[in-house]
Coordinates of C-alpha atoms in Angstrom, one line a residue:
X147 CA 123.4 88.3 102.2
X148 CA 121.1 91.4 101.9
X149 CA 121.9 92.1 98.5
X150 CA 121.0 89.0 98.0
X151 CA 117.1 89.6 99.3
X152 CA 117.0 92.8 97.6
X153 CA 117.6 90.7 94.1
X154 CA 114.5 88.8 95.6
X155 CA 112.1 91.2 97.6
X156 CA 111.0 94.3 97.0
X157 CA 113.0 96.7 99.6
X158 CA 110.5 97.5 102.2
X159 CA 108.9 94.2 102.9
X160 CA 113.0 92.8 102.3
X161 CA 113.4 95.7 105.5
X162 CA 110.3 94.3 107.6
X163 CA 112.1 90.2 107.1
X164 CA 115.2 91.1 107.8
X165 CA 113.9 93.1 111.5
X166 CA 110.4 90.8 112.6
X167 CA 111.5 87.9 110.7
X168 CA 108.9 88.0 108.5
X169 CA 106.5 90.3 106.6
X170 CA 103.0 90.1 106.6
X171 CA 100.7 89.6 104.0
X172 CA 98.8 92.8 102.8
X173 CA 95.7 94.2 100.4
X174 CA 97.0 97.1 97.9
X175 CA 93.6 98.6 97.2
X176 CA 95.3 99.7 93.0
X177 CA 97.6 97.8 91.8
X178 CA 98.2 97.9 88.1
X179 CA 99.3 94.8 86.9
X180 CA 101.1 93.8 83.6
X181 CA 101.4 90.0 81.6
X182 CA 103.5 89.1 78.3
X183 CA 103.2 86.2 76.3
X184 CA 105.4 85.2 73.4
X185 CA 103.4 83.5 70.4
X186 CA 105.0 80.9 68.7
X187 CA 107.2 79.7 71.9
X188 CA 106.3 76.3 71.6
X189 CA 107.6 76.0 68.3
X190 CA 110.4 78.2 68.3
X191 CA 111.0 75.5 71.4
X192 CA 111.5 73.2 69.0
X193 CA 112.9 74.6 65.9
X194 CA 116.4 76.2 68.1
X195 CA 118.8 75.0 70.9
X196 CA 118.0 74.9 74.9
X197 CA 121.1 77.2 74.8
X198 CA 119.8 79.4 72.3
X199 CA 116.7 79.6 73.3
X200 CA 117.4 80.1 76.5
X201 CA 119.6 82.8 75.4
X202 CA 116.8 85.1 73.7
X203 CA 114.3 84.2 76.7
X204 CA 117.6 86.2 78.9
X205 CA 117.8 88.6 76.3
X206 CA 114.4 89.4 76.2
X207 CA 113.5 89.6 80.2
X208 CA 116.6 91.2 81.2
X209 CA 115.3 94.4 78.7
X210 CA 112.0 93.9 80.5
X211 CA 113.8 93.6 84.2
X212 CA 115.3 97.1 83.1
X213 CA 112.0 98.4 81.6
X214 CA 110.4 97.3 85.1
X215 CA 113.2 99.7 86.7
X216 CA 112.9 102.5 85.1
X217 CA 109.5 102.9 86.3
X218 CA 109.5 101.8 89.3
X219 CA 107.6 98.2 88.7
X220 CA 107.9 95.1 90.4
X221 CA 109.0 92.1 88.7
X222 CA 106.7 89.7 90.2
X223 CA 107.9 86.5 88.4
X224 CA 108.1 84.6 84.8
X225 CA 105.9 81.7 84.3
X226 CA 107.7 79.7 81.4
X227 CA 107.7 82.6 78.5
X228 CA 106.1 84.7 80.3
X229 CA 106.4 87.8 82.2
X230 CA 104.7 89.2 84.8
X231 CA 105.1 93.1 86.9
X232 CA 102.7 95.4 88.8
X233 CA 103.0 99.3 89.4
X234 CA 102.1 100.5 93.0
X235 CA 103.8 97.7 95.7
X236 CA 104.4 97.5 97.8
X237 CA 104.1 100.8 98.2
X238 CA 100.8 102.3 96.9
X239 CA 101.4 105.3 94.4
X240 CA 98.8 107.1 91.9
X241 CA 101.1 106.8 88.8
X242 CA 100.7 103.0 88.8
X243 CA 98.6 103.2 85.7
X244 CA 101.0 105.5 83.3
X245 CA 103.8 103.2 84.6
X246 CA 103.1 100.4 83.7
X247 CA 101.5 101.3 80.4
X248 CA 105.0 103.2 79.3
X249 CA 106.9 100.3 80.2
X250 CA 104.2 97.7 78.3
X251 CA 104.9 100.1 75.2
X252 CA 108.7 100.0 75.4
X253 CA 108.4 96.2 75.8
X254 CA 106.5 95.6 73.0
X255 CA 108.8 97.6 70.5
X256 CA 112.3 96.2 72.4
X257 CA 110.5 93.2 70.7
X258 CA 109.5 94.3 67.9
X259 CA 113.2 95.3 66.9
X260 CA 114.6 92.4 68.2
X261 CA 112.2 90.7 65.0
X262 CA 113.6 93.0 62.6
X263 CA 117.0 91.6 63.3
X264 CA 116.2 88.4 63.6
X265 CA 114.1 88.8 60.4
X266 CA 117.5 90.4 58.6
X267 CA 119.2 87.9 59.8
X268 CA 117.4 84.8 58.5
X269 CA 116.9 83.2 62.7
X270 CA 113.3 82.9 64.3
X271 CA 111.8 85.6 66.6
X272 CA 109.8 86.3 69.4
X273 CA 106.2 88.3 69.2
X274 CA 104.8 89.4 72.3
X275 CA 100.8 89.9 73.1
X276 CA 100.8 92.5 76.6
X277 CA 97.8 92.5 79.0
X278 CA 97.2 95.5 81.5
X279 CA 95.1 95.7 84.3
X280 CA 94.5 97.6 87.6
X281 CA 92.5 96.0 91.0
X282 CA 93.7 95.1 94.3
X283 CA 95.4 92.5 94.8
X284 CA 97.0 90.8 98.3
X285 CA 100.6 90.7 97.9
X286 CA 103.5 88.6 100.1
X287 CA 105.9 86.4 100.8
X288 CA 105.5 82.9 100.0
X289 CA 107.6 79.8 100.5
X290 CA 110.7 78.9 103.0
X291 CA 114.0 77.8 101.2
X292 CA 112.9 79.6 98.1
X293 CA 110.7 82.4 99.3
X294 CA 109.5 84.9 96.7
X295 CA 107.3 87.7 96.5
X296 CA 103.3 87.1 95.2
X297 CA 100.5 88.4 94.4
X298 CA 96.7 86.9 94.2
X299 CA 93.3 88.4 93.8
X300 CA 91.1 88.1 90.2
X301 CA 92.3 91.7 88.9
X302 CA 95.8 89.0 88.6
X303 CA 93.7 86.6 86.6
X304 CA 92.2 89.5 84.8
X305 CA 95.2 90.6 84.2
X306 CA 96.2 87.6 82.1
X307 CA 92.5 87.6 80.9
X308 CA 93.8 90.3 78.3
X309 CA 97.1 89.4 77.6
X310 CA 95.6 86.3 76.1
X311 CA 92.8 88.4 74.7
X312 CA 94.8 90.3 73.0
X313 CA 96.8 90.8 69.8
X314 CA 100.9 90.1 68.6
X315 CA 102.2 93.4 69.1
X316 CA 99.5 95.0 71.1
X317 CA 99.5 96.3 74.8
X318 CA 95.4 95.5 75.8
X319 CA 94.1 96.9 78.7
X320 CA 91.1 97.0 80.6
X321 CA 88.5 99.3 81.3
X322 CA 89.8 99.7 85.0
X323 CA 93.1 100.6 83.0
X324 CA 91.5 103.2 80.6
X325 CA 89.6 105.2 83.1
X326 CA 93.0 105.9 84.8
X327 CA 95.1 106.7 81.6
X328 CA 92.5 108.1 79.2
X329 CA 92.9 111.4 79.5
X330 CA 97.2 111.2 79.7
X331 CA 99.0 113.2 76.8
X332 CA 100.6 111.1 74.7
X333 CA 98.6 108.4 74.2
X334 CA 95.9 107.5 72.1
X335 CA 92.7 104.3 72.6
X336 CA 91.4 102.0 70.3
X337 CA 88.6 100.9 71.3
X338 CA 87.7 96.8 70.7
X339 CA 85.0 96.9 72.8
X340 CA 83.2 94.0 74.8
X341 CA 85.4 91.0 74.5
X342 CA 85.0 87.4 75.1
X343 CA 88.1 86.6 77.6
X344 CA 87.6 83.3 79.4
X345 CA 85.8 82.2 82.5
X346 CA 84.8 86.1 82.3
X347 CA 82.7 86.4 80.2
X348 CA 82.5 89.9 78.1
X349 CA 84.5 92.3 79.8
X350 CA 85.3 96.0 77.6
X351 CA 89.2 96.3 76.4
X352 CA 91.3 99.1 74.6
X353 CA 94.7 98.8 72.3
X354 CA 96.6 101.6 73.8
X355 CA 99.9 103.1 71.7
X356 CA 102.1 106.2 72.4
X357 CA 101.1 109.4 69.8
X358 CA 103.8 110.4 67.3

C-alpha cells in the first residue's frame, strides 16, 4: 500500500517507484550523514532480559525517528544498536549540515535525560556517541522483497569513523561539516586536532555543543 511505501521510502522515491516501477540511483553532491552508537550495549544485552532490551532500544529509536522528522532528515537504517540518518536527500538542500547537528544534539540530550532517569531508578542505562560528516553519496533502493532506501560512499564510512572516534555524550563532527556550520549562531566548537580514525589515518575533528 502507499502508506507502507512511505514508511519505508522517502516520498519522492516512493512516487518514482510507483510511476515508473523503479527508482534510479542518484549521486548527491553534498549530504550530511549521522551515526549514533550506544556505549556498553553488549554488556547491557547480557544483563537485561531480551524484552527489556528491545523495549529500551525501541524507546530510543522512536525518539530519534521523531527528531529526524522534526529536522527534515531521512532515517536510513538501524544496525543492531547503531542508528543512521542523513540530511540533504533525496532532495538536495542548503541546510543539511545544520539540520543534522541540531538533530544530533537533541538525540544526545534525550539519552542524557534517559540516563538520569535510569540512574535514579537503579536501572541500566544507555550512553551514546554521535558522529557527523558531510560529502557526496550515492542514494538508491536495494533489495526485491524487502527493499530499502540506502546510501553508499566514502562519506558514509567517514561519518561512521566520526562516531567511533568520538567520546560518549559528545557530537563529533568532521572538518567538512565544521566548514559549513562554523559561523552559525548558537553553536560552540572544541577543536580536537588530528585524531586517528580506523582505516582513514588522522582526521581533523571537532566536538560541537549548543551555546547556553
